[in-house]
Short mmCIF file of C-alpha atoms in Angstrom, two decimals:
data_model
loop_
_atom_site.label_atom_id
_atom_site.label_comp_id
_atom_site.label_asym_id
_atom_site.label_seq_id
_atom_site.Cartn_x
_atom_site.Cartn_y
_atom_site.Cartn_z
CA UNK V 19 -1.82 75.19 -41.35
CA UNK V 20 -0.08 76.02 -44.50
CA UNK V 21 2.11 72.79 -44.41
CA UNK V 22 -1.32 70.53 -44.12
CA UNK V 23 -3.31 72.47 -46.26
CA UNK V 24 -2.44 70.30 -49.52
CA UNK V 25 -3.05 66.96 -48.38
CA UNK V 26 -4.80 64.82 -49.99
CA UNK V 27 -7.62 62.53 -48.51
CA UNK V 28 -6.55 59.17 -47.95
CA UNK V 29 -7.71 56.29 -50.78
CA UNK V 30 -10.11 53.57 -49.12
CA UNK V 31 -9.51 51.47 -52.14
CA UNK V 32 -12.81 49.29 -51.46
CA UNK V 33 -11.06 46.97 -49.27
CA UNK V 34 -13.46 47.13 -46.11
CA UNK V 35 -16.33 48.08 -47.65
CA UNK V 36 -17.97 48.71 -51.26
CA UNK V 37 -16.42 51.60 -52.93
CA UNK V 38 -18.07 52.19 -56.46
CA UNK V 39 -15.16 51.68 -59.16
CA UNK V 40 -12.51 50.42 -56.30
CA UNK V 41 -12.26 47.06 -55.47
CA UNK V 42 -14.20 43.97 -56.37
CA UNK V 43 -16.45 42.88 -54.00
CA UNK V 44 -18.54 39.68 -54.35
CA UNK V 45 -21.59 40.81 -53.07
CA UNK V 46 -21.92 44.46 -54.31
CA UNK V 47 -24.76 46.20 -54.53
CA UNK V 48 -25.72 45.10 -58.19
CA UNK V 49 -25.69 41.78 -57.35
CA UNK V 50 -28.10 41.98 -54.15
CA UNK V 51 -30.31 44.22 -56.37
CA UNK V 52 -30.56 41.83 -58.65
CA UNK V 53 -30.55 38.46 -56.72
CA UNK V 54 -33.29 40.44 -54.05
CA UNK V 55 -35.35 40.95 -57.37
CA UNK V 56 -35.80 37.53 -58.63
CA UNK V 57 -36.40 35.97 -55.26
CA UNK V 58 -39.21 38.71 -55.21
CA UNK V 59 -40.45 37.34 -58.40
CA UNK V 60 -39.69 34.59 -58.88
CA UNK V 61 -39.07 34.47 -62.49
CA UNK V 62 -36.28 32.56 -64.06
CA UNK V 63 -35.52 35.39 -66.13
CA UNK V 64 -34.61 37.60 -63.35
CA UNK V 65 -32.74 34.75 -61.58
CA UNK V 66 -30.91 34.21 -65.34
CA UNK V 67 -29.72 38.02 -65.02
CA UNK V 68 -28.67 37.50 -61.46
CA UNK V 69 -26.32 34.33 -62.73
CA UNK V 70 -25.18 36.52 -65.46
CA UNK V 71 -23.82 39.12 -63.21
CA UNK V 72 -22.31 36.86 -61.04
CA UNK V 73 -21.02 34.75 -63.53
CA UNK V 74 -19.23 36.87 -65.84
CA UNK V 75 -17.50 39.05 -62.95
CA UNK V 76 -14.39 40.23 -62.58
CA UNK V 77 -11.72 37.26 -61.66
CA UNK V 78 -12.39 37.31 -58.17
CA UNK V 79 -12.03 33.50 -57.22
CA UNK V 80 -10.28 30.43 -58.44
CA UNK V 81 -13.08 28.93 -59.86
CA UNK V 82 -13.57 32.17 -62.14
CA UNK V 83 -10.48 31.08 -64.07
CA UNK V 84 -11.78 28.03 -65.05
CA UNK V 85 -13.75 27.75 -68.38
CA UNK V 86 -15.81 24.29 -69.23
CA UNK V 87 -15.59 23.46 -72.76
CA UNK V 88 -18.62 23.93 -74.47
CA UNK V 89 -20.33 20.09 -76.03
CA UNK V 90 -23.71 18.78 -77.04
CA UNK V 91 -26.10 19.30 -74.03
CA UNK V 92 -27.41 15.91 -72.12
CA UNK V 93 -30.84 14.87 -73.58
CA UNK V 94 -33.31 15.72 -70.31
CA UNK V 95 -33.79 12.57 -69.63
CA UNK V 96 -30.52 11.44 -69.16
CA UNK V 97 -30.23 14.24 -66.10
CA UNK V 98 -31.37 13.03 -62.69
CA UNK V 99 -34.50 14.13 -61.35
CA UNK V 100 -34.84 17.51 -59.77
CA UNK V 101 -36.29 15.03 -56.71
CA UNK V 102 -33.02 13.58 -56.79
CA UNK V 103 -30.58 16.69 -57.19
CA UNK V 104 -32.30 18.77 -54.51
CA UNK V 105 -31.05 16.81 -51.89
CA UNK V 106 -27.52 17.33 -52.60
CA UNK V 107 -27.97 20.74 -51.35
CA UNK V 108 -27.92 22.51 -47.92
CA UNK V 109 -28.35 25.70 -46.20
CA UNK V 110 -24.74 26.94 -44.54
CA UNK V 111 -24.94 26.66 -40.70
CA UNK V 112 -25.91 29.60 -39.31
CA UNK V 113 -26.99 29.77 -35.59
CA UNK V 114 -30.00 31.40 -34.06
CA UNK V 115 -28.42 34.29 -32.75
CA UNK V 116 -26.48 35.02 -35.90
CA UNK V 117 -29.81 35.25 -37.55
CA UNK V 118 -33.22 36.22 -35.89
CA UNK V 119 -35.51 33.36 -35.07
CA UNK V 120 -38.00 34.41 -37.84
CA UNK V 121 -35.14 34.39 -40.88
CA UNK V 122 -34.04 30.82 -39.07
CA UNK V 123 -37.32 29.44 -39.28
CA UNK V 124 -38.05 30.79 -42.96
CA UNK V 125 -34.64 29.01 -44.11
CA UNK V 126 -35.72 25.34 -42.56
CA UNK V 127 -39.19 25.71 -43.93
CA UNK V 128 -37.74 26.82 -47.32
CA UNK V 129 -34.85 23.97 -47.35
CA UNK V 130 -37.84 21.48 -46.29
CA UNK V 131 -40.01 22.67 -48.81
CA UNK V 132 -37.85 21.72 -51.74
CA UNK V 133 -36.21 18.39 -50.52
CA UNK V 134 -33.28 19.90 -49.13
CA UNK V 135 -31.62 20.44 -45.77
CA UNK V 136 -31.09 23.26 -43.28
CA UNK V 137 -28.57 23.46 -40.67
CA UNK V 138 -29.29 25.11 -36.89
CA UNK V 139 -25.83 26.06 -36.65
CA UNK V 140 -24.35 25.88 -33.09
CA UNK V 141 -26.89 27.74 -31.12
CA UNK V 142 -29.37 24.59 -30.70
CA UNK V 143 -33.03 25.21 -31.53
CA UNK V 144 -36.17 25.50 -30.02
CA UNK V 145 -38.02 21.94 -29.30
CA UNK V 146 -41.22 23.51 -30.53
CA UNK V 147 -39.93 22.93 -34.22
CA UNK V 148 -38.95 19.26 -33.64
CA UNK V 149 -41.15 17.21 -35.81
CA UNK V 150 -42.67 20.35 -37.73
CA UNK V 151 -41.54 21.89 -41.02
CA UNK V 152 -39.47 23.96 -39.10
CA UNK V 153 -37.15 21.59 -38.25
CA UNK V 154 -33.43 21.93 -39.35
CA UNK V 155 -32.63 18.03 -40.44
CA UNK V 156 -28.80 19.32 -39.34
CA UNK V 157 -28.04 19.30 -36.00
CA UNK V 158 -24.58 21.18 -35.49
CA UNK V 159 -22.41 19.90 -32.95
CA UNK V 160 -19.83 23.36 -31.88
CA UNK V 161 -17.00 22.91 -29.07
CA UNK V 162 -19.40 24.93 -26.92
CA UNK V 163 -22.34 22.29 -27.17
CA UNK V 164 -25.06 25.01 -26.93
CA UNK V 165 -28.26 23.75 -26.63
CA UNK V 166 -26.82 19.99 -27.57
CA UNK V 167 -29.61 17.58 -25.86
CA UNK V 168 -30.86 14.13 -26.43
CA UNK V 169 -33.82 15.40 -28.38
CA UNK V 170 -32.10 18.30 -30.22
CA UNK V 171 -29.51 14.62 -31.53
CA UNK V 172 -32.87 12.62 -32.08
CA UNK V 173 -34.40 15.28 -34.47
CA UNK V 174 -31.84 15.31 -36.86
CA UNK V 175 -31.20 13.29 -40.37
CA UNK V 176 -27.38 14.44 -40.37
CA UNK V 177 -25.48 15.49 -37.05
CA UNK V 178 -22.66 17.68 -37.83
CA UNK V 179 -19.40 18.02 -35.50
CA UNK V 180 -18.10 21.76 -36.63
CA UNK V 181 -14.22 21.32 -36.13
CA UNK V 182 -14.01 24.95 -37.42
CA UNK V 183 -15.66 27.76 -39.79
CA UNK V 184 -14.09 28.83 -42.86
CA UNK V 185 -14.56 32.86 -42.27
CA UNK V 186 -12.59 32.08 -39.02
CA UNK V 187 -10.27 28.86 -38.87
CA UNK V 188 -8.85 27.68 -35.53
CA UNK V 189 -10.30 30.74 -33.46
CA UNK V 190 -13.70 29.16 -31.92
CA UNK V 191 -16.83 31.03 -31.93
CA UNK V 192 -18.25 33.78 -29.67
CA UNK V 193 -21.99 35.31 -29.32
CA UNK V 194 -21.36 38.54 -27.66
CA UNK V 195 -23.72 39.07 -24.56
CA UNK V 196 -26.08 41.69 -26.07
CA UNK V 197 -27.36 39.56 -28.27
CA UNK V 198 -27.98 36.55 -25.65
CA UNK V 199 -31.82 37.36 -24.94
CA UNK V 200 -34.20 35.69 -23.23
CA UNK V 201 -34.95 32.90 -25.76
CA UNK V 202 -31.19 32.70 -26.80
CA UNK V 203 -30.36 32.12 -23.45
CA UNK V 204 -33.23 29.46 -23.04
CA UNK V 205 -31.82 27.47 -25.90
CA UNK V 206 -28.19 27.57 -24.76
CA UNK V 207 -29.20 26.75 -21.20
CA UNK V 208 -27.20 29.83 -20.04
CA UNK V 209 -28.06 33.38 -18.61
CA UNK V 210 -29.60 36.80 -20.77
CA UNK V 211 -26.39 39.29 -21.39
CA UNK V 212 -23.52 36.68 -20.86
CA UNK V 213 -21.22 37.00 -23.87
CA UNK V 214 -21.47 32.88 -24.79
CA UNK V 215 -17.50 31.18 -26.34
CA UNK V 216 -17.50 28.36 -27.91
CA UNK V 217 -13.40 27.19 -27.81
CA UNK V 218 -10.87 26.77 -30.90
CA UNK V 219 -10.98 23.19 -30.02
CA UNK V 220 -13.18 20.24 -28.72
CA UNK V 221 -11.95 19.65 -25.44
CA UNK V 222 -12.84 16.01 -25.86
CA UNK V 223 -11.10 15.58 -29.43
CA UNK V 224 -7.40 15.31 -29.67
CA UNK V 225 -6.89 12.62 -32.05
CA UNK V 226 -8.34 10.77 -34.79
CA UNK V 227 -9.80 8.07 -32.37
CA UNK V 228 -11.65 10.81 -29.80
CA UNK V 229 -12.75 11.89 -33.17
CA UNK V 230 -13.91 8.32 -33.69
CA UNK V 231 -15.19 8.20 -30.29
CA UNK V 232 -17.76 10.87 -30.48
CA UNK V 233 -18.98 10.00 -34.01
CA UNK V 234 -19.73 7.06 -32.23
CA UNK V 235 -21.82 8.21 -29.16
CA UNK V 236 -23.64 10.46 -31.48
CA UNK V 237 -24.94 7.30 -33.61
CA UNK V 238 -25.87 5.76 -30.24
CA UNK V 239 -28.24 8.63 -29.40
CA UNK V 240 -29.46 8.61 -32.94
CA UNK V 241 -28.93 5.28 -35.34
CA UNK V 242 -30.63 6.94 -37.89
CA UNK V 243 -29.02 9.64 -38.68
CA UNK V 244 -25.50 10.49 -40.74
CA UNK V 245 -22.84 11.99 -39.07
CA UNK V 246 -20.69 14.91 -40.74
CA UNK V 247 -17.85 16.47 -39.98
CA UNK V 248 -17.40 20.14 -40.90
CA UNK V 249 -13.50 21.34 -42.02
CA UNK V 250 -11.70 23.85 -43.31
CA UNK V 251 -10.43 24.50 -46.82
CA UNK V 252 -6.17 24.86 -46.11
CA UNK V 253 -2.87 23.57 -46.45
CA UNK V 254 -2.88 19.77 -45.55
CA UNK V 255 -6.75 19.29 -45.34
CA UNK V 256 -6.27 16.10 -47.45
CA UNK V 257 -4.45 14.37 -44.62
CA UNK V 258 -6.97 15.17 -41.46
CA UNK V 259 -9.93 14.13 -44.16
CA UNK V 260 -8.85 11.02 -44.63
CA UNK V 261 -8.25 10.54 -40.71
CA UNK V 262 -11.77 11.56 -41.05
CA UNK V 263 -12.92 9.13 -42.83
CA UNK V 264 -11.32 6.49 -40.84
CA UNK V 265 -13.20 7.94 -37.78
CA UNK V 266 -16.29 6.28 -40.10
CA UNK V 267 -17.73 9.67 -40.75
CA UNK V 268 -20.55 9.57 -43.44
CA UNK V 269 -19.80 13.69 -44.42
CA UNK V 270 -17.17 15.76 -44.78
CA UNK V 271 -17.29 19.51 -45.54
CA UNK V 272 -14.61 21.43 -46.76
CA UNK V 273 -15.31 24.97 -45.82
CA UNK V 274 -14.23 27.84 -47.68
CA UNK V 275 -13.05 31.41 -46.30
CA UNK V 276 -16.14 33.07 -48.45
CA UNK V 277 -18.01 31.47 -45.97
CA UNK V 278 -19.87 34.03 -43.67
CA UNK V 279 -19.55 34.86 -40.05
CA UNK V 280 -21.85 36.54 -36.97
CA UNK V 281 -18.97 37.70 -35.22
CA UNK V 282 -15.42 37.41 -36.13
CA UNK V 283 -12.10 39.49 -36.60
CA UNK V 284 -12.11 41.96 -39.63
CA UNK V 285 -8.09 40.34 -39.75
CA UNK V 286 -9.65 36.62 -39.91
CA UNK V 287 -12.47 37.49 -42.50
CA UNK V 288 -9.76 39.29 -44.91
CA UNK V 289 -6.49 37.26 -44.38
CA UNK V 290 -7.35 33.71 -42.24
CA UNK V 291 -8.29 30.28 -44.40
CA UNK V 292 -8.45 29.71 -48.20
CA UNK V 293 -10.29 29.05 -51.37
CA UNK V 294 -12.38 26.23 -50.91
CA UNK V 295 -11.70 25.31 -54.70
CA UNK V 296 -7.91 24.11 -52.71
CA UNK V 297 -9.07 22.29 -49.78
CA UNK V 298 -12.08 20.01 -51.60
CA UNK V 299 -9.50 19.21 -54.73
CA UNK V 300 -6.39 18.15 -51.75
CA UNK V 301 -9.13 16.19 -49.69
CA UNK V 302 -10.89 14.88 -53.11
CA UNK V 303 -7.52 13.30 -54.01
CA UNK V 304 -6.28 12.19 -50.83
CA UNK V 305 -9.40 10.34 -50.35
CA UNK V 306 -8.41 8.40 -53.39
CA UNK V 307 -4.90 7.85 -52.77
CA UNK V 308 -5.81 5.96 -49.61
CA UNK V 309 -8.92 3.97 -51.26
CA UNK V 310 -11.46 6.08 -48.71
CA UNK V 311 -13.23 8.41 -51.40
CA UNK V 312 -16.07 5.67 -51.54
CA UNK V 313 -16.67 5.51 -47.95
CA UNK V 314 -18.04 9.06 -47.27
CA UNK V 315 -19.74 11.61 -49.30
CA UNK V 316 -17.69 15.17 -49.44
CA UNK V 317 -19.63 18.64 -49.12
CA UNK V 318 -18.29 21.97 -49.96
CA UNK V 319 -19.40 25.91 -49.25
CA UNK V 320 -18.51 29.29 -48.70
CA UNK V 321 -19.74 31.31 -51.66
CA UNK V 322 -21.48 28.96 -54.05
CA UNK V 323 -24.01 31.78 -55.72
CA UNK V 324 -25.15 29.69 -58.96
CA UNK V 325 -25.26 26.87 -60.95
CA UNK V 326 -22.12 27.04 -62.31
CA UNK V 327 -20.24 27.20 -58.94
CA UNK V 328 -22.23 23.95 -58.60
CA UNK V 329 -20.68 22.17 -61.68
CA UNK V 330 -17.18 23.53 -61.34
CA UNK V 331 -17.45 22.52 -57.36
CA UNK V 332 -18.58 19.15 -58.71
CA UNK V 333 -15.90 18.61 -60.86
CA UNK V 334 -13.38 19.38 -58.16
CA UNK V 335 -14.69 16.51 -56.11
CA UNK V 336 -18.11 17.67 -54.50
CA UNK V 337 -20.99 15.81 -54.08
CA UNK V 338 -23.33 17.83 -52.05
CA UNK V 339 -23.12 21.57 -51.86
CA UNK V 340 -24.35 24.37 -49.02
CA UNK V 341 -25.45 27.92 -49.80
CA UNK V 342 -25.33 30.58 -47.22
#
């Protein structure tokens, strides 16, 4: 007793969880506060404090090293149309299962509402929204093909093959069977209860030209739409997005590891992937070493919060951006 009686409780240090004064975290409890208050009101002035707070953080990313020099604002109308700039941006893919079917459906109608897209994320969606304004206009395409049919292809204005997720690179997907209800079950053409994997890789792509091969079947189920293809912010991205784009992809997302996650490793979340501010500037340039940058438009997320992620994301290379 007496040689324990001295000791000291052990430091958290904020690492796993928000510890006032310890470690940065990104989302702490200010920031929700504040960004839960101006989506509540609606006010720009609220959202303007939100963007503040996030803004002039702590260094916490790349991007939060960067400073854009200060010049003579743009005369308004010299700026594109906010009918024209709303498209450029997405909702993250997040699957119903990861989210309940009633925040799902509130983030299509929202993105469909203002001229942008959602995505379903892998878990397929109910037929009921085809058509409606609860439609995602991204279909995600996962190495499990969940709920992948003809008419969940033929609803879609972008088709997106998910090599891998940022929060989780190279390690596949899972929905553990306690979530897998009834209607999650129904939509995944599975069973209630059965823990559901989607693999680390495609079992039908191996190369650049199965790559090629399914880009192309998808535009045979549905001419109309664009297909994207969904990477991962790391070391030699550049290379496999300009195989990419020689696979005749329209997209190409370069996920970051900010990027959120339904189920994975607390080792992945806090030590697997990298900024995306890397992977979009390597497959921004390689794209324009090999003369492809004009052939397919490039996407980056994983923790864009304001406008100013926006413009420095921009700058790096990004033409369309996803929140979420």
């Amino acid at each position: 007793v007496t040689a324990w009686s001295n000791r000291k409780p052990i430091d958290q240090g904020g690492l796993l969880k928000f510890v006032f004064g310890k470690e940065y975290h990104a989302f702490n409890p200010d920031v929700i506060n504040s960004l839960h208050k101006a989506v509540r009101s609606g006010k720009y002035e609220d959202f303007k404090e939100y963007a503040e707070l996030v803004n002039n953080r702590p260094i916490a990313t790349i991007r939060d090293l960067f400073k854009l020099k200060t010049t003579n604002p743009i005369p308004v109308e010299q700026v594109e149309s906010v009918e024209a700039i709303l498209p450029r941006f997405d909702s993250a893919g997040m699957s119903l299962g990861a989210l309940s079917p009633e925040a799902h459906e509130a983030i299509a109608i929202a993105m469909n509402t203002i001229g942008g897209r959602s995505n379903s994320g892998e878990g397929g969606e109910d037929p009921a929204r085809y058509g409606t304004i609860r439609n995602s206009k991204i279909k995600q395409i996962a190495s499990g093909r969940f709920g992948v049919t003809p008419a969940y292809l033929t609803s879609a204005e972008v088709l997106q093959i998910k090599v891998a997720q940022g929060a989780k690179p190279g390690e596949g997907g899972q929905l553990p069977g306690g979530k897998v209800n009834g209607l999650i079950a129904r939509l995944r053409y599975s069973v209630p209860g059965v823990t559901l994997i989607s693999p680390p890789p495609h079992h039908d792509i191996y190369s650049i030209e199965d790559l090629s091969q399914l880009i192309f079947d998808l535009k045979q189920v549905n001419p109309k739409a664009m297909v994207s293809v969904k990477l991962v912010s790391e070391p030699g991205v550049g290379t496999i997005a300009a195989g990419v784009a020689k696979a005749y992809a329209d997209f190409i997302t370069i996920s970051g590891y900010d990027g959120g996650t339904a189920a994975s490793p607390l080792s992945s979340i806090h030590h697997a992937g990298s900024p995306w501010e890397l992977g979009l500037s390597e497959a921004h340039q390689a794209l324009r070493v090999n003369d492809l940058r004009g052939k397919v438009r490039v996407q980056t997320d994983g923790g864009l919060k304001t406008g100013l992620d926006v413009i420095k994301a921009a700058i790096l290379g990004a033409e369309s951006f996803g929140f979420g």
